[in-house]
Amino acid sequence: LLELVSEGLFANAEGTVSSCSSTDKTFEEEEPVISGKPTEQAILRFGTVMMGMSFECANENVEKIKVVPFNSTKKRAGTAVRSKATGDVRVYWKGASEIILGLCDKEMLRDGSVSELTETRREDLVNLIADMAAGTLRTLCVAYTPCPVGTTFGDDDDLPDSGLTLLLLVGIKDPCRPGVPEAVLRCQRAGIVVRMVTGDNKATAEAIARECHILSDDDDGGVGSVGLAVEGEEFREMSYAQRIARFGPKLERLRVLARSSPSDKYDLVYMLRNLGEVVGVTGDGTNDARALKEADIGLSMGIAGTQVAQKCSDIVVLDDNFASISTIVRWGRSVYSNIQNFVQFQLTVNIVALTLNFVAAVASGEIPLNAVQLLWVNLIMDTLGALALATEPPREELMHRKPYGRTAPLISDVMWRNISVQAIFQLAVLGFMYFVLFEGDHDEHTNTFIFNTFVFMQVFNEINARRPDSLNVFDGFWKNRYFVSVLLVTVLFQILLVESTFGTVVGTTSLTTKEWLTSVAVGALALPVAALGKLAWRL
C-alpha cells in the first residue's frame, strides 16, 4: 500500500523535493525544500513530512512512460510508470475528488487488500468529501490501475481511466492570507463586487468565500439580493436571458463560480463588459490569458503567475496578495480624484480670467489683465497648480465612494457646482472693483491691485480644490509638504512680480501694506464662499 501511495504521490507530481543541508541539523532533521504550485507543494509535504516517504526513492524505482499534465477541464492529471525491479506497469491518476471517485470501482484497504467499492461505501466517501469541503478543505483523490507487463503508450494513446482503485483521499487547507477578508470588505464598501472563480467544488468554494466575506452567512441560495454560488457547468448551459433572470441585470447576485473552466471565466468577463460593467480580473495561469486580455484591467500574480499571464495583464501584483489589489484601487481613485481637482481649478481660472477681460474690453475698450499677467496666471494654473494638486496622497475616504461608470463624465455635478460658485463670486468681486470702485481710474496701479486680488483668489481656491465635496478643505493640509511648498512659492513669486523690478516687465507697480492685506483678505473669502455653496447644495 505504501509503495503504491508513494508512487501515486511522487511519480505523478509536478513539483520537486530536495534536501536542504544545514550544519545545525542532522539528516533526519533536515527540512525538505519543496517547489511547485501550492497544491503540489501541499501534496509533496504530506508525503515527505507527514508520511515519512522518500521522493527520491519513489522516482528512482520507476520509469515514467507517459505523463498527462493537469487538465483544467477534466480536473485530473495522470502518469504511467514502469517498475524498474519487476517491470510492472501502473497508471496513476490524481485530481478532483468527485471526478476521480467517479472513475473508481475498487478501493485499497489499510492491509493492502482490494475491496469492491459498494454504493454504501461510495455514499460514505461522498459525504466525507462534502464534510471536508464544508470545512474549507480542498479535497483530491489518488487512484491507480495496473496494466499488463510490457504495455507502452504512444503520443496519441490515452491512459486508461476506468475501473480505477482508490488509494488516497486527502484534504488540503488553503487558508485566507492575513488581511484578505478585510481587503474584500474594503472593496465591497467601495462599491466593488468581488467574485470568486475557482476550480474547487461548490462546497469548498462556498466555505472559502464565506471565510473571505465574499458570501455572507445568511446567503440562502439566491433569495432576494444575497449572493449566489453556482458551478461552471450549470453557468455554461444557461442562456444569456437565463443568467440575467437568475443573477440580476448586472449579474450582481453571482458571487462564486465553482468547478469552472478558463472558458467560463472568459464568458463571465465578456458578459459583464457587455452589460456595461468595468471589470478587473486576477489570474496566474496560462489558461487565464484570454480573460486577462478581455478585462478592462488584468492583474496577474508576480510570484505564482506564468510569463504568459503577466504579459497579457495590465498590472503585476508582486506579492500575490489580494490586499494589494485594494491598495491599487485606492491609488487609482486617488489619481482620478487629483485629475478632477486640477480640472476644476483650471476651468475656474480660465472662466474668470477670460470673462473678465472680454467684458472689460467690450465695455471700456481696456483690459485689467495684460498678456504677461495672464502668462503668469497660466503658469500658476498649468504648472504649479498641477504639481500641487497631483501630490495629494491617497486617503481612505476614497474607498467609500461608488465606482465611476464607464461613461461617467470627467466633470461631475459637484465640480460644476464648485466652478459656478467660484466663478460667480470672483467675477462679481473683480467686476465691482473694475467697473464701480475704480470707475474711470484704470491706471497701472489699480490694475495691479485687481491683478493681485485675482491671484490670491486662485491661491485660496486651490485649497478649495483639494476637497471638492468636503467642508473641511484643510483636512491633511499640513501633512502635504509639496502642496504647502507650492503655495508658498506662488505667493513669493507674486510678491516679487509686484514689488521688485520685474514689475516693469509685468506691468505692475508697488502696493501699500493696506492694499496687500485687502487683496489677501478678499482672496480668502473664496474659502467661506465655497463652504456656503456646499451647504446650499446639501439642503
XYZ file of C-alpha atoms in Angstrom:
539
model
C 0.000 0.000 0.000
C 2.733 2.467 0.981
C 4.640 1.737 -2.222
C 1.583 2.472 -4.340
C 0.706 5.598 -2.352
C 4.314 6.799 -2.618
C 4.334 6.335 -6.387
C 0.881 7.903 -6.695
C 2.007 10.999 -4.794
C 5.547 11.441 -6.090
C 5.757 9.849 -9.535
C 2.602 11.713 -10.525
C 3.820 15.080 -9.194
C 4.518 18.348 -10.988
C 6.745 19.626 -8.174
C 10.096 18.591 -6.742
C 11.543 17.816 -3.310
C 15.188 18.352 -2.378
C 17.120 18.274 0.868
C 18.420 21.486 2.393
C 21.611 20.717 4.289
C 22.333 22.613 7.467
C 25.300 22.363 9.803
C 22.980 22.705 12.799
C 20.698 19.781 11.872
C 21.092 16.065 11.449
C 19.929 14.334 8.269
C 16.646 13.356 9.878
C 16.014 16.946 10.983
C 16.669 18.495 7.590
C 13.689 20.457 6.280
C 12.961 19.483 2.659
C 12.790 22.210 0.042
C 9.575 21.760 -1.936
C 8.833 23.581 -5.174
C 5.795 23.684 -7.412
C 2.296 25.075 -7.333
C 0.696 25.473 -3.894
C -1.461 22.349 -4.279
C 1.531 20.288 -5.417
C 3.607 21.600 -2.543
C 0.929 20.559 -0.053
C 0.744 17.039 -1.513
C 4.515 16.614 -1.522
C 4.803 17.930 2.022
C 2.112 15.492 3.141
C 4.041 12.581 1.650
C 7.513 13.558 2.835
C 6.970 15.279 6.179
C 3.755 13.660 7.459
C 4.051 10.190 5.913
C 7.855 9.938 6.014
C 8.120 8.781 2.388
C 11.091 9.383 0.107
C 10.544 11.441 -3.037
C 13.897 10.366 -4.497
C 13.313 6.636 -3.951
C 9.820 6.735 -5.438
C 11.109 8.299 -8.643
C 14.332 6.288 -8.845
C 12.480 2.970 -8.665
C 10.197 3.664 -11.628
C 10.470 4.811 -15.218
C 7.870 7.260 -16.441
C 6.294 6.057 -19.683
C 3.813 8.850 -20.298
C 2.669 11.936 -18.409
C -0.680 13.672 -18.854
C -0.450 17.137 -17.247
C -3.285 18.508 -15.180
C -6.223 19.476 -17.347
C -8.437 22.272 -16.037
C -11.417 20.836 -17.929
C -11.086 17.217 -16.816
C -9.717 18.268 -13.378
C -7.125 15.496 -13.230
C -3.551 14.532 -14.110
C -2.185 11.095 -14.951
C 1.151 9.292 -15.185
C 2.062 5.823 -16.479
C 5.138 4.267 -14.832
C 7.084 1.015 -15.181
C 8.765 -0.572 -12.150
C 12.489 -0.969 -12.779
C 12.574 -4.020 -10.475
C 9.579 -6.034 -11.703
C 8.576 -4.404 -14.988
C 5.021 -3.897 -13.731
C 3.164 -1.060 -15.424
C 0.770 1.105 -13.456
C -1.232 4.230 -14.329
C -1.816 6.748 -11.545
C -4.486 9.403 -11.588
C -4.730 12.397 -9.277
C -7.346 15.127 -9.280
C -10.658 16.474 -8.047
C -12.096 14.044 -5.526
C -15.552 13.646 -7.066
C -14.025 13.189 -10.542
C -11.515 10.516 -9.528
C -14.004 8.794 -7.220
C -16.424 8.509 -10.125
C -13.751 6.584 -12.083
C -13.133 4.081 -9.258
C -14.905 0.779 -8.663
C -12.468 -0.543 -6.029
C -10.516 0.769 -3.072
C -7.345 -0.410 -1.366
C -7.630 -1.066 2.363
C -5.014 -0.486 5.057
C -3.780 -4.081 4.903
C -3.112 -3.798 1.167
C -6.136 -5.806 0.094
C -8.515 -4.541 -2.590
C -12.240 -4.281 -1.906
C -15.146 -3.555 -4.208
C -16.474 -0.014 -3.878
C -20.094 -0.599 -2.932
C -22.782 2.035 -3.274
C -22.944 2.364 0.509
C -19.208 2.892 0.764
C -19.271 5.309 -2.164
C -22.018 7.314 -0.467
C -19.953 7.422 2.738
C -16.983 8.777 0.801
C -19.148 11.365 -0.944
C -20.462 12.525 2.439
C -16.905 12.642 3.794
C -15.818 14.779 0.849
C -18.774 17.104 1.449
C -17.895 17.444 5.148
C -14.265 18.181 4.341
C -15.259 20.711 1.685
C -17.624 22.454 4.103
C -14.621 22.838 6.405
C -12.792 24.817 3.649
C -10.653 21.784 2.737
C -9.740 21.303 -0.907
C -10.132 17.559 -1.491
C -8.443 15.357 -4.056
C -8.109 11.630 -4.662
C -5.258 9.422 -5.838
C -6.109 6.213 -7.688
C -4.384 3.708 -9.951
C -4.951 0.829 -12.318
C -2.471 -1.932 -13.212
C -1.581 -2.667 -16.835
C -0.091 -5.788 -18.412
C 3.691 -6.092 -18.334
C 5.227 -4.556 -21.432
C 2.406 -2.072 -22.018
C 3.511 1.068 -23.829
C 1.707 4.286 -24.682
C 2.255 6.348 -27.805
C 1.765 10.072 -28.164
C -1.798 9.594 -29.389
C -2.719 6.875 -26.884
C -4.967 7.708 -23.925
C -4.158 6.419 -20.476
C -6.815 4.046 -19.088
C -9.094 5.920 -16.694
C -11.844 3.444 -15.834
C -12.068 0.714 -13.234
C -9.562 2.512 -11.010
C -8.604 1.502 -7.483
C -8.863 4.308 -4.937
C -5.663 4.753 -2.922
C -5.981 8.008 -1.062
C -8.379 10.824 -0.222
C -6.700 13.950 1.170
C -7.910 17.364 2.259
C -5.747 20.439 1.753
C -6.286 23.523 3.848
C -5.860 26.674 1.783
C -6.356 29.404 4.395
C -7.011 33.018 3.549
C -3.947 35.183 3.771
C -3.900 37.621 6.682
C -5.676 40.781 5.658
C -7.621 39.279 2.753
C -11.072 39.283 4.450
C -10.525 42.893 5.475
C -9.401 43.782 1.945
C -12.540 42.187 0.485
C -14.692 44.232 2.858
C -12.817 47.387 1.820
C -13.550 46.652 -1.824
C -17.203 45.976 -1.068
C -17.503 49.264 0.816
C -16.018 50.910 -2.258
C -18.894 49.535 -4.340
C -16.825 46.786 -5.962
C -18.488 43.388 -6.388
C -15.874 40.742 -5.565
C -16.447 37.375 -7.254
C -14.516 34.151 -6.855
C -13.959 31.993 -9.939
C -12.326 28.725 -8.901
C -11.791 25.133 -9.871
C -12.729 23.920 -6.374
C -16.007 22.129 -5.851
C -19.039 24.144 -4.831
C -18.978 23.243 -1.126
C -15.305 24.169 -0.718
C -15.733 27.340 -2.751
C -18.728 28.453 -0.658
C -16.885 27.800 2.600
C -13.801 29.755 1.494
C -15.992 32.542 0.090
C -17.731 32.919 3.452
C -14.379 32.974 5.218
C -13.302 35.805 2.903
C -16.663 37.661 3.198
C -17.409 37.162 -0.497
C -20.509 35.297 0.680
C -22.223 36.099 3.965
C -23.501 33.517 6.434
C -27.133 34.427 5.729
C -26.881 33.755 1.992
C -29.717 31.379 1.171
C -29.024 30.327 -2.395
C -30.345 33.287 -4.278
C -33.422 34.592 -2.428
C -33.688 38.372 -2.517
C -30.433 40.199 -3.208
C -27.993 37.885 -1.431
C -25.013 36.291 -3.117
C -25.211 33.070 -5.056
C -22.772 30.243 -5.824
C -23.078 28.151 -8.977
C -20.979 25.547 -10.730
C -19.301 26.248 -14.052
C -21.198 23.542 -15.904
C -24.541 24.991 -14.857
C -23.426 28.514 -15.744
C -22.180 27.273 -19.111
C -25.527 25.736 -20.019
C -27.525 28.880 -19.221
C -28.583 31.241 -21.957
C -27.980 34.980 -21.736
C -31.564 35.612 -20.627
C -31.466 32.827 -18.028
C -28.336 34.298 -16.451
C -29.954 37.720 -16.234
C -33.124 36.269 -14.719
C -31.251 34.286 -12.070
C -28.339 36.561 -11.194
C -29.808 40.010 -11.815
C -29.486 42.603 -14.612
C -25.788 43.136 -13.827
C -25.156 39.590 -12.518
C -24.803 41.240 -9.108
C -26.051 38.140 -7.263
C -23.422 35.851 -8.794
C -20.576 35.737 -6.275
C -18.953 32.284 -6.657
C -18.338 30.283 -9.820
C -17.118 26.840 -8.733
C -15.683 23.950 -10.741
C -15.162 26.444 -13.527
C -13.048 26.186 -16.642
C -10.967 29.005 -18.206
C -13.714 29.456 -20.800
C -16.246 30.071 -18.007
C -14.047 32.823 -16.621
C -13.739 34.413 -20.046
C -17.511 34.159 -20.671
C -18.225 35.844 -17.340
C -15.830 38.710 -18.085
C -17.175 39.112 -21.621
C -20.788 39.214 -20.441
C -20.096 41.689 -17.636
C -18.356 44.057 -20.054
C -21.273 43.806 -22.479
C -23.551 44.767 -19.597
C -21.547 47.981 -19.189
C -19.558 46.939 -16.136
C -15.901 47.857 -15.620
C -14.186 44.521 -14.972
C -10.909 43.728 -13.254
C -9.637 40.137 -13.368
C -6.892 38.347 -11.455
C -5.131 35.299 -12.837
C -1.876 33.392 -12.608
C -2.036 30.623 -15.186
C -1.610 30.428 -18.928
C -5.294 29.488 -19.237
C -6.224 32.854 -17.692
C -4.670 34.780 -20.593
C -7.941 35.254 -22.546
C -9.828 36.548 -19.508
C -6.949 38.865 -18.563
C -6.877 40.372 -22.053
C -10.669 40.717 -22.253
C -10.916 42.526 -18.898
C -10.642 46.288 -18.553
C -7.850 45.723 -16.046
C -5.935 42.444 -15.931
C -3.970 41.704 -12.773
C -1.503 38.820 -12.820
C 0.488 37.360 -9.972
C 4.180 38.208 -9.728
C 5.245 35.076 -7.807
C 2.938 32.264 -8.907
C 1.950 33.803 -12.243
C 3.244 32.465 -15.533
C 5.014 34.696 -18.036
C 2.074 34.346 -20.424
C -0.347 35.633 -17.776
C 1.964 38.512 -16.862
C 2.367 39.590 -20.488
C -1.404 39.571 -21.009
C -2.108 41.615 -17.877
C -2.013 45.354 -17.235
C -0.731 45.151 -13.659
C 1.519 42.575 -11.983
C 0.823 42.095 -8.252
C 4.315 41.423 -6.949
C 3.339 39.824 -3.622
C 0.361 37.768 -4.930
C -1.788 39.298 -2.196
C -5.401 40.396 -2.684
C -4.839 43.117 -0.086
C -2.514 44.763 -2.604
C -5.401 44.941 -5.074
C -7.442 47.080 -2.688
C -4.377 49.331 -2.424
C -4.259 49.529 -6.227
C -7.919 50.597 -6.247
C -7.219 53.290 -3.653
C -4.273 54.682 -5.628
C -6.228 54.561 -8.872
C -9.089 56.501 -7.356
C -6.615 58.983 -5.883
C -5.080 59.675 -9.299
C -8.540 60.141 -10.843
C -9.621 62.403 -7.980
C -6.473 64.539 -8.296
C -7.088 64.950 -12.031
C -10.643 66.095 -11.317
C -9.405 68.550 -8.675
C -6.952 70.063 -11.127
C -9.559 70.306 -13.907
C -11.925 72.080 -11.520
C -9.218 74.564 -10.536
C -8.096 75.086 -14.147
C -11.579 75.737 -15.508
C -12.340 78.241 -12.749
C -9.201 80.264 -13.540
C -9.887 80.176 -17.279
C -13.545 81.164 -16.997
C -12.853 84.084 -14.634
C -9.811 85.458 -16.483
C -11.316 85.245 -19.971
C -14.754 86.521 -18.956
C -13.303 89.456 -17.002
C -11.067 90.573 -19.854
C -13.752 90.055 -22.512
C -16.429 92.044 -20.674
C -13.956 94.818 -19.792
C -12.737 95.064 -23.388
C -16.271 95.292 -24.748
C -17.443 97.758 -22.104
C -14.437 100.079 -21.810
C -12.004 99.161 -24.544
C -9.379 98.263 -21.947
C -8.451 95.044 -20.145
C -7.480 94.730 -16.433
C -5.140 91.762 -17.015
C -2.432 92.191 -19.646
C -0.767 89.422 -21.649
C 2.224 88.961 -19.326
C -0.029 88.813 -16.277
C -2.177 86.189 -17.998
C 1.018 84.265 -18.757
C 1.839 84.247 -15.045
C -1.711 83.150 -14.227
C -1.322 80.377 -16.794
C 1.895 79.296 -15.070
C 0.059 79.130 -11.734
C -2.735 77.127 -13.314
C -0.874 74.657 -15.551
C 2.407 74.079 -13.751
C 2.354 74.963 -10.076
C -1.348 74.166 -9.678
C -0.976 70.769 -11.337
C 2.081 69.996 -9.210
C 0.275 70.936 -6.008
C -2.968 69.064 -6.654
C -1.261 65.999 -8.169
C 0.707 65.387 -4.964
C -2.373 64.794 -2.829
C -1.790 61.344 -1.249
C -4.454 58.602 -1.352
C -6.901 58.726 1.512
C -9.211 56.063 2.890
C -12.402 58.053 2.302
C -11.950 57.445 -1.440
C -12.773 53.784 -0.742
C -16.233 54.818 0.485
C -17.237 56.309 -2.863
C -19.148 54.453 -5.520
C -17.168 53.423 -8.610
C -17.263 55.682 -11.641
C -19.174 54.226 -14.555
C -17.645 53.549 -17.938
C -19.495 56.549 -19.435
C -19.325 58.822 -16.368
C -18.218 62.372 -17.321
C -14.865 63.628 -16.040
C -16.504 66.842 -14.824
C -19.086 65.799 -12.262
C -22.100 67.753 -10.990
C -20.175 68.584 -7.805
C -17.360 70.050 -9.885
C -19.752 72.173 -11.958
C -21.273 73.449 -8.722
C -17.890 74.473 -7.329
C -16.823 76.053 -10.628
C -20.064 78.028 -10.883
C -19.964 79.279 -7.275
C -16.341 80.406 -7.503
C -16.706 81.943 -10.966
C -19.764 83.973 -9.921
C -18.094 85.114 -6.704
C -14.792 86.097 -8.349
C -16.398 87.838 -11.320
C -18.740 89.740 -9.012
C -15.895 90.995 -6.818
C -13.458 91.767 -9.643
C -16.224 93.320 -11.748
C -17.235 95.546 -8.817
C -13.629 96.671 -8.429
C -13.130 97.410 -12.107
C -16.480 98.962 -13.055
C -17.584 100.547 -9.733
C -14.757 101.003 -7.245
C -12.182 102.177 -9.791
C -14.545 103.511 -12.462
C -12.717 105.868 -14.784
C -9.423 105.305 -12.957
C -7.968 102.300 -14.743
C -4.291 103.149 -14.381
C -1.432 100.731 -13.806
C -1.782 100.890 -10.011
C -5.479 99.974 -9.895
C -4.949 97.202 -12.422
C -2.113 95.869 -10.245
C -4.467 95.767 -7.259
C -7.101 93.894 -9.308
C -4.429 91.512 -10.644
C -3.095 90.881 -7.113
C -6.587 90.189 -5.768
C -7.303 87.840 -8.663
C -4.125 85.838 -7.985
C -4.898 85.419 -4.275
C -8.407 84.285 -5.151
C -6.785 81.473 -7.145
C -4.390 80.655 -4.296
C -7.234 80.133 -1.842
C -9.418 78.434 -4.445
C -6.557 75.981 -4.952
C -7.064 74.970 -1.333
C -10.787 74.538 -2.060
C -9.922 72.244 -4.968
C -8.252 69.751 -2.600
C -11.618 68.638 -1.232
C -14.382 69.388 -3.763
C -17.119 67.665 -1.742
C -15.947 68.295 1.829
C -16.420 71.287 4.106
C -13.053 70.723 5.777
C -10.697 71.680 2.949
C -7.766 71.798 5.384
C -8.003 68.069 6.135
C -4.418 66.786 5.856
C -3.292 70.179 4.568
C -0.133 70.493 6.655
C 0.826 66.869 6.027
C 1.218 67.522 2.307
C 4.505 69.395 2.271
C 4.516 69.624 -1.526
C 1.170 71.419 -1.612
C 2.189 73.882 1.109
C 5.534 74.487 -0.613
C 3.867 75.211 -3.954
C 1.511 77.724 -2.330
C 4.409 79.475 -0.602
C 6.384 79.600 -3.863
C 3.357 81.032 -5.666
C 2.918 83.778 -3.041
C 6.663 84.529 -3.038
C 6.768 84.944 -6.820
C 3.651 87.107 -6.709
C 5.363 89.429 -4.232
C 8.441 89.601 -6.476
C 6.340 90.375 -9.553
C 4.591 93.243 -7.806
C 7.304 94.716 -5.570
C 10.536 94.091 -7.490
C 11.948 95.387 -10.747
C 10.075 92.589 -12.533
C 7.082 94.900 -12.316
C 8.293 96.896 -15.302
C 8.026 93.754 -17.428
C 4.742 92.525 -15.985
C 3.139 95.957 -15.933
C 2.679 96.240 -12.149
C 3.514 98.821 -9.502
C 4.163 98.506 -5.769
C 1.173 98.257 -3.451
C 0.791 99.588 0.061
C 0.553 97.295 3.078
C -3.163 98.057 3.327
C -3.685 97.104 -0.304
C -1.760 93.848 0.178
C -3.843 92.937 3.239
C -7.027 93.828 1.353
C -6.043 91.622 -1.597
C -5.304 88.682 0.687
C -8.500 89.184 2.704
C -10.711 89.396 -0.373
C -8.980 86.343 -1.865
C -9.519 84.430 1.385
C -13.275 84.929 1.016
C -13.102 82.109 -1.550
C -12.956 79.664 1.371
C -16.231 80.578 3.152
C -17.977 81.149 -0.186
C -17.092 77.591 -1.247
C -18.338 76.244 2.089
C -21.649 78.093 1.733
C -22.058 76.704 -1.775
C -21.556 73.131 -0.490
C -24.037 73.672 2.348
C -26.643 75.108 -0.011
C -26.176 72.124 -2.350
C -26.904 69.686 0.501
C -30.142 71.404 1.547
